[in-house]
C-alpha cells in the first residue's frame, strides 16, 4: 500500500513539472538581450524584464496569430494601453510597443531586432531613455507566421 502512494506522488510531481510554463522562452530571452545590447550600444540603461508585460505581449501575439491580423490596434480598436489596463499589467506613466511578423525563419529573433533598428519609430522605442521595463511575447500561427510583441513602460 505504501509503495502505491509513493508512485502516485512521484507521478503527480512529474506531471506538474511537465505542465509548468516557463516565464520566458529562449526566443523571448534572446530578443530581450538583443534589445538591451542595442540600448547599451547607445549608452542607455538596460531594461528590466517584467513578467506581467511579457504575459501581455504574449497574449497579444497569440491573438494576432489566432485571428489573422497584424497591427497596433486589435479588431475591437484597443491599443496597448487599453489592453494593459484590462489585463492588470501594473501601473505605468508611459507605455509603448514594437511588433514584428515574419514567416517561419531560423533567425527570426535577430531579424526582428534588426528590423526594428532600421525603422525610425521602432528604433525610437528601443532607444527611449524613459523606459524602465519591458516584456516580450512570441506566438506562431498555424500557417507558420511568427508574431513578436515587445511592450515597454516607464514607471
mmCIF file of C-alpha atoms in Angstrom:
data_model
loop_
_atom_site.group_PDB
_atom_site.id
_atom_site.type_symbol
_atom_site.label_atom_id
_atom_site.label_comp_id
_atom_site.label_asym_id
_atom_site.label_seq_id
_atom_site.Cartn_x
_atom_site.Cartn_y
_atom_site.Cartn_z
ATOM 1 C CA UNK A 1 0.000 0.000 0.000
ATOM 2 C CA UNK A 2 2.766 2.443 0.888
ATOM 3 C CA UNK A 3 4.540 1.811 -2.419
ATOM 4 C CA UNK A 4 1.436 2.795 -4.413
ATOM 5 C CA UNK A 5 1.198 6.145 -2.627
ATOM 6 C CA UNK A 6 4.848 6.900 -3.312
ATOM 7 C CA UNK A 7 4.496 6.129 -7.026
ATOM 8 C CA UNK A 8 1.395 8.288 -7.264
ATOM 9 C CA UNK A 9 3.173 11.227 -5.605
ATOM 10 C CA UNK A 10 6.157 10.935 -7.935
ATOM 11 C CA UNK A 11 3.861 10.757 -10.963
ATOM 12 C CA UNK A 12 1.973 13.809 -9.716
ATOM 13 C CA UNK A 13 5.196 15.786 -9.291
ATOM 14 C CA UNK A 14 6.432 14.762 -12.751
ATOM 15 C CA UNK A 15 3.115 15.730 -14.323
ATOM 16 C CA UNK A 16 3.268 19.128 -12.670
ATOM 17 C CA UNK A 17 6.823 19.690 -13.908
ATOM 18 C CA UNK A 18 5.844 18.917 -17.498
ATOM 19 C CA UNK A 19 2.862 21.276 -17.399
ATOM 20 C CA UNK A 20 4.767 24.210 -15.886
ATOM 21 C CA UNK A 21 5.080 27.038 -18.409
ATOM 22 C CA UNK A 22 8.356 28.985 -18.306
ATOM 23 C CA UNK A 23 8.165 32.691 -17.531
ATOM 24 C CA UNK A 24 10.339 33.429 -20.541
ATOM 25 C CA UNK A 25 11.024 31.330 -23.651
ATOM 26 C CA UNK A 26 14.547 31.133 -25.085
ATOM 27 C CA UNK A 27 13.465 33.188 -28.115
ATOM 28 C CA UNK A 28 11.844 35.842 -25.924
ATOM 29 C CA UNK A 29 15.001 35.985 -23.792
ATOM 30 C CA UNK A 30 17.139 36.375 -26.919
ATOM 31 C CA UNK A 31 15.083 39.310 -28.208
ATOM 32 C CA UNK A 32 15.203 40.894 -24.751
ATOM 33 C CA UNK A 33 19.006 40.508 -24.689
ATOM 34 C CA UNK A 34 19.411 41.851 -28.236
ATOM 35 C CA UNK A 35 17.299 44.914 -27.451
ATOM 36 C CA UNK A 36 19.301 45.594 -24.298
ATOM 37 C CA UNK A 37 22.542 45.267 -26.298
ATOM 38 C CA UNK A 38 21.228 47.953 -28.657
ATOM 39 C CA UNK A 39 20.399 50.148 -25.661
ATOM 40 C CA UNK A 40 23.859 49.692 -24.144
ATOM 41 C CA UNK A 41 25.435 50.418 -27.538
ATOM 42 C CA UNK A 42 23.519 53.724 -27.431
ATOM 43 C CA UNK A 43 24.778 54.351 -23.858
ATOM 44 C CA UNK A 44 21.367 53.690 -22.323
ATOM 45 C CA UNK A 45 20.450 51.672 -19.246
ATOM 46 C CA UNK A 46 19.248 48.111 -19.984
ATOM 47 C CA UNK A 47 15.549 47.489 -19.408
ATOM 48 C CA UNK A 48 14.311 45.271 -16.590
ATOM 49 C CA UNK A 49 12.334 42.162 -17.564
ATOM 50 C CA UNK A 50 8.708 42.291 -16.391
ATOM 51 C CA UNK A 51 6.655 39.059 -16.356
ATOM 52 C CA UNK A 52 3.318 40.930 -16.441
ATOM 53 C CA UNK A 53 4.383 42.819 -19.550
ATOM 54 C CA UNK A 54 5.608 39.567 -21.103
ATOM 55 C CA UNK A 55 2.204 37.952 -20.459
ATOM 56 C CA UNK A 56 0.525 40.997 -22.033
ATOM 57 C CA UNK A 57 2.854 40.813 -25.054
ATOM 58 C CA UNK A 58 2.439 37.028 -25.387
ATOM 59 C CA UNK A 59 -1.334 37.343 -25.192
ATOM 60 C CA UNK A 60 -1.401 39.944 -27.970
ATOM 61 C CA UNK A 61 0.941 37.911 -30.193
ATOM 62 C CA UNK A 62 -1.351 34.894 -29.702
ATOM 63 C CA UNK A 63 -4.412 36.990 -30.522
ATOM 64 C CA UNK A 64 -2.860 38.259 -33.764
ATOM 65 C CA UNK A 65 -1.758 34.717 -34.720
ATOM 66 C CA UNK A 66 -5.165 33.218 -33.928
ATOM 67 C CA UNK A 67 -7.272 35.972 -35.549
ATOM 68 C CA UNK A 68 -5.017 36.545 -38.563
ATOM 69 C CA UNK A 69 -4.300 40.263 -38.239
ATOM 70 C CA UNK A 70 -1.223 42.392 -37.556
ATOM 71 C CA UNK A 71 -1.343 45.875 -36.095
ATOM 72 C CA UNK A 72 -1.105 48.054 -33.021
ATOM 73 C CA UNK A 73 -4.890 48.077 -32.623
ATOM 74 C CA UNK A 74 -6.875 44.870 -32.261
ATOM 75 C CA UNK A 75 -10.135 44.229 -34.101
ATOM 76 C CA UNK A 76 -12.040 45.996 -31.309
ATOM 77 C CA UNK A 77 -9.873 49.102 -31.638
ATOM 78 C CA UNK A 78 -7.969 48.503 -28.389
ATOM 79 C CA UNK A 79 -4.402 49.800 -28.124
ATOM 80 C CA UNK A 80 -1.566 48.556 -25.934
ATOM 81 C CA UNK A 81 -2.626 50.962 -23.186
ATOM 82 C CA UNK A 82 -6.202 49.626 -23.296
ATOM 83 C CA UNK A 83 -5.012 46.016 -23.278
ATOM 84 C CA UNK A 84 -2.616 46.717 -20.410
ATOM 85 C CA UNK A 85 -5.324 48.222 -18.217
ATOM 86 C CA UNK A 86 -7.715 45.347 -18.965
ATOM 87 C CA UNK A 87 -5.023 42.746 -18.163
ATOM 88 C CA UNK A 88 -3.943 44.458 -14.948
ATOM 89 C CA UNK A 89 -0.347 44.645 -16.168
ATOM 90 C CA UNK A 90 0.659 47.120 -13.483
ATOM 91 C CA UNK A 91 0.911 50.858 -13.158
ATOM 92 C CA UNK A 92 2.874 52.906 -15.636
ATOM 93 C CA UNK A 93 3.335 56.550 -16.680
ATOM 94 C CA UNK A 94 4.012 55.759 -20.343
ATOM 95 C CA UNK A 95 3.577 52.620 -22.463
ATOM 96 C CA UNK A 96 4.565 51.593 -25.988
ATOM 97 C CA UNK A 97 5.050 48.522 -28.142
ATOM 98 C CA UNK A 98 7.003 47.159 -31.073
ATOM 99 C CA UNK A 99 5.519 44.468 -33.327
ATOM 100 C CA UNK A 100 7.167 42.144 -35.819
ATOM 101 C CA UNK A 101 5.813 39.412 -38.069
ATOM 102 C CA UNK A 102 7.647 37.011 -40.357
ATOM 103 C CA UNK A 103 7.126 33.644 -41.995
ATOM 104 C CA UNK A 104 8.988 30.911 -40.062
ATOM 105 C CA UNK A 105 12.701 31.702 -40.136
ATOM 106 C CA UNK A 106 15.539 30.193 -38.065
ATOM 107 C CA UNK A 107 16.936 33.654 -37.222
ATOM 108 C CA UNK A 108 13.657 35.497 -36.617
ATOM 109 C CA UNK A 109 14.883 36.833 -33.263
ATOM 110 C CA UNK A 110 17.807 38.629 -34.913
ATOM 111 C CA UNK A 111 15.625 39.723 -37.849
ATOM 112 C CA UNK A 112 13.052 41.274 -35.517
ATOM 113 C CA UNK A 113 15.538 43.466 -33.661
ATOM 114 C CA UNK A 114 17.435 44.305 -36.861
ATOM 115 C CA UNK A 115 14.136 45.321 -38.497
ATOM 116 C CA UNK A 116 13.149 47.465 -35.525
ATOM 117 C CA UNK A 117 16.523 49.210 -35.549
ATOM 118 C CA UNK A 118 16.095 50.028 -39.257
ATOM 119 C CA UNK A 119 12.694 51.636 -38.622
ATOM 120 C CA UNK A 120 12.820 55.145 -37.145
ATOM 121 C CA UNK A 121 9.702 54.735 -34.967
ATOM 122 C CA UNK A 122 10.667 51.294 -33.662
ATOM 123 C CA UNK A 123 14.259 52.404 -33.041
ATOM 124 C CA UNK A 124 12.917 55.378 -31.042
ATOM 125 C CA UNK A 125 11.044 52.918 -28.824
ATOM 126 C CA UNK A 126 14.162 50.829 -28.232
ATOM 127 C CA UNK A 127 16.271 53.928 -27.541
ATOM 128 C CA UNK A 128 13.737 55.837 -25.425
ATOM 129 C CA UNK A 129 15.519 56.903 -22.217
ATOM 130 C CA UNK A 130 12.319 56.953 -20.193
ATOM 131 C CA UNK A 131 11.540 53.224 -20.488
ATOM 132 C CA UNK A 132 12.330 51.229 -17.357
ATOM 133 C CA UNK A 133 10.883 47.763 -18.054
ATOM 134 C CA UNK A 134 9.838 45.524 -20.926
ATOM 135 C CA UNK A 135 8.322 42.178 -21.785
ATOM 136 C CA UNK A 136 8.457 40.153 -24.998
ATOM 137 C CA UNK A 137 5.866 37.681 -26.222
ATOM 138 C CA UNK A 138 6.012 35.363 -29.241
ATOM 139 C CA UNK A 139 3.326 33.267 -30.928
ATOM 140 C CA UNK A 140 3.165 31.138 -34.070
ATOM 141 C CA UNK A 141 0.138 30.811 -36.312
ATOM 142 C CA UNK A 142 -0.990 27.598 -37.990
ATOM 143 C CA UNK A 143 0.355 28.892 -41.314
ATOM 144 C CA UNK A 144 3.909 29.362 -39.912
ATOM 145 C CA UNK A 145 3.731 33.095 -39.272
ATOM 146 C CA UNK A 146 5.664 34.272 -36.221
ATOM 147 C CA UNK A 147 4.298 37.236 -34.262
ATOM 148 C CA UNK A 148 6.544 39.143 -31.872
ATOM 149 C CA UNK A 149 5.286 41.816 -29.473
ATOM 150 C CA UNK A 150 7.515 43.862 -27.184
ATOM 151 C CA UNK A 151 5.862 46.119 -24.595
ATOM 152 C CA UNK A 152 7.774 48.964 -22.952
ATOM 153 C CA UNK A 153 6.812 51.008 -19.878
ATOM 154 C CA UNK A 154 8.042 53.901 -17.780
ATOM 155 C CA UNK A 155 7.134 53.675 -14.117
#
